[in-house]
Coordinates of C-alpha atoms in Angstrom, one line a residue:
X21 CA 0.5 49.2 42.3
X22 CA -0.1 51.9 44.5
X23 CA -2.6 54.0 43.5
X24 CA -4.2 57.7 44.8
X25 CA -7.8 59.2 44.0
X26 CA -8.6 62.5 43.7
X27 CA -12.1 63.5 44.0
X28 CA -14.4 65.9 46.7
X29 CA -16.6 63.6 47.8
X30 CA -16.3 59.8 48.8
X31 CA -16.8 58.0 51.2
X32 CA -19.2 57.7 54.1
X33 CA -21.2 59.9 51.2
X34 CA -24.3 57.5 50.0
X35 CA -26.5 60.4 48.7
X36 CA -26.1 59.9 45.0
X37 CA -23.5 61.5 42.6
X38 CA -19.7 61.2 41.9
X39 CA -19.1 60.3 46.1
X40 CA -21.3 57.4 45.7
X41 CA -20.3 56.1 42.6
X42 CA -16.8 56.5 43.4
X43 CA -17.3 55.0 46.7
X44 CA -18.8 51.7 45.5
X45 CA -15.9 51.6 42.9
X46 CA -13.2 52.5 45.1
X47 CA -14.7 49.7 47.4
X48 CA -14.8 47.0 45.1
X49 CA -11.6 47.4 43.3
X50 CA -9.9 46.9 46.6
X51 CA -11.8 44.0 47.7
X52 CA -11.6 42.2 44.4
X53 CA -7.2 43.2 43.4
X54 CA -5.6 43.1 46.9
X55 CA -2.2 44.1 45.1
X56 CA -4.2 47.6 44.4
X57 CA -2.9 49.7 47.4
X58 CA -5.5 52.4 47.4
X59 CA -5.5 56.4 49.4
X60 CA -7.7 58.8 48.8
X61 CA -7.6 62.3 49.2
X62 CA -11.2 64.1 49.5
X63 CA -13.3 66.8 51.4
X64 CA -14.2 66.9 54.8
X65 CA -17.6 67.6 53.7
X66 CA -20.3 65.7 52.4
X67 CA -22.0 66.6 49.1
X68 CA -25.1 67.7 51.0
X69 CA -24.0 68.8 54.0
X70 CA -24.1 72.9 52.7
X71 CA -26.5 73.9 55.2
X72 CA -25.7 71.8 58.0
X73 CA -22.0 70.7 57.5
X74 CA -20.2 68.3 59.6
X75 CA -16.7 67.8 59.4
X76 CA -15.7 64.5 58.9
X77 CA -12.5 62.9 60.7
X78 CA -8.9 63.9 58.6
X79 CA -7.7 60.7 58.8
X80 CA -9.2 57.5 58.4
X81 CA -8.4 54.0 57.4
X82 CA -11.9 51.9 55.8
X83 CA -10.7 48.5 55.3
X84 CA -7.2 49.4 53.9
X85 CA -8.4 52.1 52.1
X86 CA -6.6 54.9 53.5
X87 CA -8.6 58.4 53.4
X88 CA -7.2 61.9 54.0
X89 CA -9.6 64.3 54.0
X90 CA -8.8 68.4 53.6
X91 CA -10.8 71.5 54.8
X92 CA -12.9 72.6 51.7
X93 CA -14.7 76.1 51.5
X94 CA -18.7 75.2 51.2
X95 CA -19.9 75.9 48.1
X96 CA -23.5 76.7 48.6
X97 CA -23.6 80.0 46.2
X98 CA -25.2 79.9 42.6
X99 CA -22.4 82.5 41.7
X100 CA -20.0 81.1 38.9
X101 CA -17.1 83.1 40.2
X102 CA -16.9 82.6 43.1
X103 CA -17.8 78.4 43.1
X104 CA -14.7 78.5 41.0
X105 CA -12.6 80.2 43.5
X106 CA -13.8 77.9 46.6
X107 CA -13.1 74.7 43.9
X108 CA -9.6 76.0 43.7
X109 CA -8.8 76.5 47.0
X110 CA -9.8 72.9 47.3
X111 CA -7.4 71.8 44.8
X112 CA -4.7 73.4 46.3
X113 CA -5.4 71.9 49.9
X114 CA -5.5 68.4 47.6
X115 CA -2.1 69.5 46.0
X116 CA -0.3 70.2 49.7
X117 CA -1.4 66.8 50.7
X118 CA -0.7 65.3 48.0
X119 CA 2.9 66.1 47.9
X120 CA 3.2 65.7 51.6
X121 CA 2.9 61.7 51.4
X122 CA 4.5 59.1 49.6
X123 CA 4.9 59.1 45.7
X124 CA 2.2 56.8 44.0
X125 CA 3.1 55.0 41.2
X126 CA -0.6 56.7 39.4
X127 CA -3.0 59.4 39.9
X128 CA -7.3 58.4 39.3
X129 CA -8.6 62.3 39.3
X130 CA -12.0 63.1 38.7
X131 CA -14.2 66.5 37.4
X132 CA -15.4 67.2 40.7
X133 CA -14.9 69.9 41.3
X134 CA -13.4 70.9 37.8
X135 CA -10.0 72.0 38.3
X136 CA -9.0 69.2 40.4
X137 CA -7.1 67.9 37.3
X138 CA -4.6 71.0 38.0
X139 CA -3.0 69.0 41.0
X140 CA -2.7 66.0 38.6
X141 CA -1.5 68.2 36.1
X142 CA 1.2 69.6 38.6
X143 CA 1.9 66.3 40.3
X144 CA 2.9 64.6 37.0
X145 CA 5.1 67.7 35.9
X146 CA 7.0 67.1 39.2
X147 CA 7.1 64.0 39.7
X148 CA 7.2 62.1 36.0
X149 CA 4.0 59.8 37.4
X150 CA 1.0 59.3 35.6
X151 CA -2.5 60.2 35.8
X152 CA -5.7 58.7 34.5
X153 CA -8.6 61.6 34.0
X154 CA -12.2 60.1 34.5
X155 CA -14.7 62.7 33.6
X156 CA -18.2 62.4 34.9
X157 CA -19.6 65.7 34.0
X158 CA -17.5 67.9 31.0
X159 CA -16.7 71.3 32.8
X160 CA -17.1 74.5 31.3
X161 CA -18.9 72.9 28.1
X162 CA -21.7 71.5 30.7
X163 CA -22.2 74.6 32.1
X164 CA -22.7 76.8 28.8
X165 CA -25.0 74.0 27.5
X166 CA -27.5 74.7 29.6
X167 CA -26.9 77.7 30.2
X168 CA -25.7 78.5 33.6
X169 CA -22.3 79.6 32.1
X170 CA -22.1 82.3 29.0
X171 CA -20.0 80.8 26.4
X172 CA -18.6 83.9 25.2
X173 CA -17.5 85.1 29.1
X174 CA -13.8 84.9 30.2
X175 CA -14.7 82.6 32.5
X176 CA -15.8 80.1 30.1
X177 CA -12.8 80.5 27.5
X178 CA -9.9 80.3 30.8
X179 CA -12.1 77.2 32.1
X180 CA -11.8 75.5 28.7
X181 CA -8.2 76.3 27.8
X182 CA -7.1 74.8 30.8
X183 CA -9.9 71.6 30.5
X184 CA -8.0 70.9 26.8
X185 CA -4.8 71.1 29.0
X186 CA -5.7 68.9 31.2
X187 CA -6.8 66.5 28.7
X188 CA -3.6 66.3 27.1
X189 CA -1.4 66.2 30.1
X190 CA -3.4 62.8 30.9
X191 CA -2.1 59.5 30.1
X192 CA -5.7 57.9 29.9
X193 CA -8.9 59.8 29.6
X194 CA -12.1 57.8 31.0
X195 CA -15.3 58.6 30.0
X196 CA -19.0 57.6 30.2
X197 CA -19.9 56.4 26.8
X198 CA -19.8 56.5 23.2
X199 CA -20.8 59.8 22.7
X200 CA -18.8 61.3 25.0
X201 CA -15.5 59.7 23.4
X202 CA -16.9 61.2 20.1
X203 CA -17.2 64.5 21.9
X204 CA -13.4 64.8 23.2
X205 CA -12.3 63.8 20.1
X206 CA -14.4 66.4 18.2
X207 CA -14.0 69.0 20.5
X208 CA -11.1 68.8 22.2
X209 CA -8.6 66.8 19.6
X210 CA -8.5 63.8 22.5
X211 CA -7.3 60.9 19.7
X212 CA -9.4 57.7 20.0
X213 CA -6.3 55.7 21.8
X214 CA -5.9 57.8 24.3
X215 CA -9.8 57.5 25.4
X216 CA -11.3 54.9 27.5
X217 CA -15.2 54.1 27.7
X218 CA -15.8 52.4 31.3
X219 CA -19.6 53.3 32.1
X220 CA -21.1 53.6 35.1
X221 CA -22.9 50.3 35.9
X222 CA -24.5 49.4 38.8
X223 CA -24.1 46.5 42.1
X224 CA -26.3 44.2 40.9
X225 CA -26.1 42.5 44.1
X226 CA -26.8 45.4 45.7
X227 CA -30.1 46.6 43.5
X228 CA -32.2 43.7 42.3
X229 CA -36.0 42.9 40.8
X230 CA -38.0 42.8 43.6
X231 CA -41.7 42.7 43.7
X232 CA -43.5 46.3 43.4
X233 CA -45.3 45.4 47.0
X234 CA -42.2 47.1 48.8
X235 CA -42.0 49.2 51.5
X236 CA -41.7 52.4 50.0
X237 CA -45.0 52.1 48.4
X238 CA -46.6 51.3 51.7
X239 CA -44.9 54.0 53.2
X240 CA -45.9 56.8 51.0
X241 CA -49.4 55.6 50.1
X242 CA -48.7 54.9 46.6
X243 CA -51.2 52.6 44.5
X244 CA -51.4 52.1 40.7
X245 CA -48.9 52.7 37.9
X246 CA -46.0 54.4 39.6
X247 CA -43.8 56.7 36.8
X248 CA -40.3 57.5 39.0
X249 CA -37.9 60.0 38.4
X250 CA -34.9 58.9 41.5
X251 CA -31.9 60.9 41.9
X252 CA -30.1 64.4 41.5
X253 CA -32.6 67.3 40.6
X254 CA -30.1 68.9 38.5
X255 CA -29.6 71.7 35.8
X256 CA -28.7 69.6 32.7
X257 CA -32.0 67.4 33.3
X258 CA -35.1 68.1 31.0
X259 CA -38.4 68.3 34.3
X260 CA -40.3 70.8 32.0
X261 CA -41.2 67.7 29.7
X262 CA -41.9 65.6 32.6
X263 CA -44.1 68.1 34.6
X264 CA -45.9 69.1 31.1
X265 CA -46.8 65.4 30.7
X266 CA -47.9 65.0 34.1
X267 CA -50.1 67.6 33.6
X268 CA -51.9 65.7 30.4
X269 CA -52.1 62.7 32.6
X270 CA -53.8 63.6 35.4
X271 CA -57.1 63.8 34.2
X272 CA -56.1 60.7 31.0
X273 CA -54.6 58.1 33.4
X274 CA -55.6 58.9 36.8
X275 CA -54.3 56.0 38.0
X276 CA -50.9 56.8 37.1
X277 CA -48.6 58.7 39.2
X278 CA -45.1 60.3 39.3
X279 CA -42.9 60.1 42.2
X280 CA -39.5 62.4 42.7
X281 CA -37.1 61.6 44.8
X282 CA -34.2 63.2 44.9
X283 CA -32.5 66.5 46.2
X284 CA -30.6 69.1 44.0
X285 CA -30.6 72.4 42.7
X286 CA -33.9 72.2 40.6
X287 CA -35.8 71.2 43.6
X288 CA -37.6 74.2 44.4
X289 CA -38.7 75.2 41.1
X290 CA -40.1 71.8 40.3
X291 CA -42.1 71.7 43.7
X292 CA -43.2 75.7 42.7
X293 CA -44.3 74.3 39.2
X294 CA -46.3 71.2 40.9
X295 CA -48.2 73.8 43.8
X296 CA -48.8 76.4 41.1
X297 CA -49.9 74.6 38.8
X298 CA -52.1 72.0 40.9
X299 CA -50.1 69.0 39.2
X300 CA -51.6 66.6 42.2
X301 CA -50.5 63.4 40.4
X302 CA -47.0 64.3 41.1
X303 CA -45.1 63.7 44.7
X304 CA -41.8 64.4 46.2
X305 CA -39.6 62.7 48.8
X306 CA -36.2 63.1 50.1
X307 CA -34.0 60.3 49.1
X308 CA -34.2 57.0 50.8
X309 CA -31.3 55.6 52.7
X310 CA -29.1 53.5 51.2
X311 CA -30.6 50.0 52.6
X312 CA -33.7 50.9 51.2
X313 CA -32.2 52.0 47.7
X314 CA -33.7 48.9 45.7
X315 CA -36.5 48.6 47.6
X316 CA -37.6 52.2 46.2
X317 CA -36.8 51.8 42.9
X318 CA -38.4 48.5 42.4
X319 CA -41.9 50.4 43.6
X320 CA -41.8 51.8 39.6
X321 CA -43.4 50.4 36.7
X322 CA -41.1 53.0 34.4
X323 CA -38.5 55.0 35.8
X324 CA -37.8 58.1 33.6
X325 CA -33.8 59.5 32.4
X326 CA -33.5 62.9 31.1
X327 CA -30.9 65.7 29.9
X328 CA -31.3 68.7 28.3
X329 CA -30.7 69.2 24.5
X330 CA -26.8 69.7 23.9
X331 CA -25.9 67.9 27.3
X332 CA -25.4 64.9 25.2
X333 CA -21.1 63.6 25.4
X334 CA -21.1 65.8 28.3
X335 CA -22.4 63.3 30.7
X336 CA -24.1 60.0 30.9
X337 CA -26.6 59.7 33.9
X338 CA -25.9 57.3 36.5
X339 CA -29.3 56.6 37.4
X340 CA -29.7 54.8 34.0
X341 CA -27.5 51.2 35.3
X342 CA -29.4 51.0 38.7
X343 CA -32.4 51.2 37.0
X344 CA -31.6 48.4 34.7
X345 CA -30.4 46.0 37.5
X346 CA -34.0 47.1 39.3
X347 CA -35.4 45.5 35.9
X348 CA -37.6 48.2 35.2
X349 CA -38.0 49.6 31.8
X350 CA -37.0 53.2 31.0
X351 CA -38.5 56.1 28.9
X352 CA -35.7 58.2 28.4
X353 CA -35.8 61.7 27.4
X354 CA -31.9 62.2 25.5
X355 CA -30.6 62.2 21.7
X356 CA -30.5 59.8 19.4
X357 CA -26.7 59.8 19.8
X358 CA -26.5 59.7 23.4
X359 CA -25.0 56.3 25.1
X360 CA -28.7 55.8 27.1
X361 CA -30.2 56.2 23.3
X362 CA -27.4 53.9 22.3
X363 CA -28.1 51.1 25.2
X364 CA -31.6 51.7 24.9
X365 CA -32.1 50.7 21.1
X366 CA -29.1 47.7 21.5
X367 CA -30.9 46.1 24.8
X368 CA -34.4 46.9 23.5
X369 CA -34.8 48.0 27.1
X370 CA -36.9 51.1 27.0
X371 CA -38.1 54.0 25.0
X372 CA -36.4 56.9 23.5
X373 CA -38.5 60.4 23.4
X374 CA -37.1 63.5 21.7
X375 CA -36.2 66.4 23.7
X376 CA -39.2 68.5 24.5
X377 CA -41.4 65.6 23.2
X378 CA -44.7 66.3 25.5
X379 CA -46.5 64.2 23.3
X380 CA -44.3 61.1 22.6
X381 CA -43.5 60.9 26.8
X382 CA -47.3 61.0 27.1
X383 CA -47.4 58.0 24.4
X384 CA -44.3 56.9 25.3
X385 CA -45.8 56.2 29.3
X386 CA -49.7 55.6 28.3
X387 CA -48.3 52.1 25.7
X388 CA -46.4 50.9 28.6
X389 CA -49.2 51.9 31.3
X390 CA -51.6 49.9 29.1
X391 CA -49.0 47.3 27.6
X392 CA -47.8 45.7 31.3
X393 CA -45.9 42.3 29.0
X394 CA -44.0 44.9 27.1
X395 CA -43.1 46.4 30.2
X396 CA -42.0 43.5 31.9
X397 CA -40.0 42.0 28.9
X398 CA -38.4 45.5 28.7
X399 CA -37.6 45.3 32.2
X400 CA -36.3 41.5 32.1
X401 CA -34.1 42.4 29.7
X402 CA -32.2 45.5 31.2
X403 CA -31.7 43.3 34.0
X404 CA -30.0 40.5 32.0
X405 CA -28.0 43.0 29.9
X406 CA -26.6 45.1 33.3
X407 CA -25.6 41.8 34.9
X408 CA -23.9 40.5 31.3
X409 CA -22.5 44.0 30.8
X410 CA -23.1 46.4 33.2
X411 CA -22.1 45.1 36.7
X412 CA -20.0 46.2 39.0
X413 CA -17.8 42.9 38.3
X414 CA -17.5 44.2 34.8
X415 CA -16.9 47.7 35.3
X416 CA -13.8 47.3 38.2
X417 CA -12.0 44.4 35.7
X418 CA -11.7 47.2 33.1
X419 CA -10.9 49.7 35.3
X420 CA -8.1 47.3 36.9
X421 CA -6.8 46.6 33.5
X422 CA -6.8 50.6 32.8
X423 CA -5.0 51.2 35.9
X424 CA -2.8 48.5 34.9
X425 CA -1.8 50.0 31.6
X426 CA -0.6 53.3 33.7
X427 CA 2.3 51.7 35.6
X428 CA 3.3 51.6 31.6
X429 CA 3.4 54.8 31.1
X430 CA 6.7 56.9 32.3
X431 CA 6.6 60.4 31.3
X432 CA 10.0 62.3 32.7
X433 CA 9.5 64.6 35.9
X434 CA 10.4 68.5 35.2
X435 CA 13.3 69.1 37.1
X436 CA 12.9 72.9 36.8
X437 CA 9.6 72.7 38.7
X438 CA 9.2 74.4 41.6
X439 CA 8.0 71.9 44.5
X440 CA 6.1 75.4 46.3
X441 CA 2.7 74.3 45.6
X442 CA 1.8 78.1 46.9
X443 CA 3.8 79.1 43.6
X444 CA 1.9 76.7 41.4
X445 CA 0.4 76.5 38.0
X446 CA -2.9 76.4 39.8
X447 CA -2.6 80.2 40.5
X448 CA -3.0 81.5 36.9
X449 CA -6.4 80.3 36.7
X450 CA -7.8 82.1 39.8
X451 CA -5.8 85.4 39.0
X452 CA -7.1 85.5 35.1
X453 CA -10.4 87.4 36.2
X454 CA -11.7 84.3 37.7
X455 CA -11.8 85.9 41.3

């Protein structure tokens, strides 16, 4: 089965997000189903490479993985508008390529950026073949949950008529969890057959329970109970708990800290609220490379999850598998009804704190700081339930058998479609005031 992927970022990209997850995935698939013949079609870009970019080679084969990569527009602007317009001038450099190489028997396109499905969209119009639609991050209804998008704007209604679209138009939609299944089907009339729940996971080869005597610690100076947040600094995560329970704990457990690392968009304003506010039991640092990855999570006790209220079935975080293969117990700031509440309450792997909660993450971190057995049972048991569940070995096999199930699928090819991508369907959503 020959196979394409569609996404921004991939590979060499090992700086967290939808690259490096897709990258590991990508990887291992190949390795383990050598009848998989696998391109991908991406950015010359890395995900954090805005202020220093790099273009990386337009061409290259990794180990029968074959990887075209496209000029992309940088998108280092806050400005809705305009992010949208560079993410569709991406899509159409995906769509040219695309239909300048051999047909694929199936399409694996992702939500980054969000209209990326519009070449997959096309592509099957054209040429009668499949795609598979794995969403990491529901676009516009992301965005207006927290905010950074109005619901009632233009914007927002074109964005979603065209997400519902492309939701349809797919032959499998992937997606996180539980409640994000429940969300498409709500929301966006996606019936239950038609959805497919393939979660993260993590390499539990690659991250494993290691002794909290690591290297990081010894490198950043850090002694005592160590309370980690590790990844994206994004919008749709809840630091105002975190920062507010920091607070109580400096002076209650002073020998408690909490560690950041990470990059992202919220950066600043957390480091703002920590020098304003004199938080000194909090620290930040860049992330780690990627041979050090375990190594730095296994310097927690508790490493922390959080989203903001109504994020829940929009996303699942990623974070969430690693730190279950570290073995590390998480407190986890999220709904009842979202898949890290789910896992958390089925694995008996962690704590659940309600959203805004100050007081139950200050409980939630103080039982655990002065409980160390239930923390290490806790931990013991995300790491037996990740390897039993959750492991990359687990997660390719269904996405193998998913793929499988598309070479099924033949939906007929529009003959009265255009092949000039420049006279696409991609162009009404950049001319409906999107601009």
């Amino acid at each position: 089965m020959k196979i394409c992927l569609l996404s921004e970022y991939f590979y060499p990209d090992s700086t967290g997000g939808t690259g490096t997850v897709l990258t590991q995935l990508i990887r291992h698939l190949k390795d383990s189903y050598p009848d998989l013949e696998i391109d991908v079609i991406t950015s010359r870009h890395l995900y954090r490479s805005q202020e220093t970019p790099s273009l990386l080679p337009a061409y290259e084969d990794w180990n029968g993985i074959r990887i075209f990569r496209v000029d992309s527009p940088l998108v280092n602007t806050s400005t809705t508008r305009r992010r949208l317009t560079a993410n569709m001038r991406f899509t159409k450099s995906v769509l040219r390529k695309l239909m300048s190489l051999p047909r694929y028997d199936a399409l694996l396109v992702t939500t980054a950026p969000p209209p990326l499905a519009a070449a997959a969209k096309f592509y099957k119009r054209l040429t009668g073949k499949p795609y598979a639609y794995l969403i990491y991050d529901l676009y516009p209804d992301i965005a207006m949950a927290v905010n950074v998008l109005r619901r009632q704007s233009r914007v927002a209604a074109i964005i979603r008529r065209q997400q519902k679209a492309w939701l349809h138009s797919a032959a499998k939609v992937i997606v996180l969890g539980r409640c994000m299944a429940d969300y498409l089907n709500r929301h966006y009339a996606i019936s239950a057959d038609r959805i497919q729940v393939i979660p993260v996971g993590a390499d539990t080869e690659r991250v494993t329970p290691l002794e909290k005597d690591t290297r990081f610690r010894a490198a950043q100076n850090l002694e005592g109970f160590v309370v980690l947040w590790a990844g994206n600094f994004g919008w749709h995560q809840n630091f105002d708990a975190i920062l507010d329970a920091a607070k109580i704990l400096r002076d209650q457990e002073p020998a408690m800290q909490f560690v950041f690392v990470g990059d992202g968009m919220r950066r600043q304003y957390i480091a703002e609220r920590i020098a304003n506010e004199e938080i000194t039991n909090v620290q930040m640092f860049p992330f780690v490379a990627d041979d050090d990855f375990s190594d730095m999570l296994a310097s927690a006790d508790v490493s922390l999850v959080a989203l903001e209220a109504g994020a829940e079935g929009l996303g699942v975080p990623s974070k969430f598998y690693n730190i279950m293969a570290s073995g590390r117990p998480t407190v986890a700031i999220v709904a009842r009804d979202s898949e890290v509440a789910q896992v958390l309450e089925e694995v008996g792997c962690g704590i659940r704190v309600n959203h805004s909660d100050v007081a139950g993450l200050v409980e939630a971190l103080s039982t655990l700081h002065a409980s160390p057995d239930t923390a290490a049972r806790m931990g013991a048991a995300a790491r037996r339930a990740c390897v039993a569940k959750y492991s990359i070995a687990c997660i390719e096999k269904q996405f193998y058998e998913t793929l499988q199930t598309l070479s099924q699928v033949h939906p007929a090819p529009d003959k009265n479609l255009s092949q000039n991508c420049a006279n696409s369907p991609l162009d009404p959503v950049a001319n409906e005031g999107v601009t």
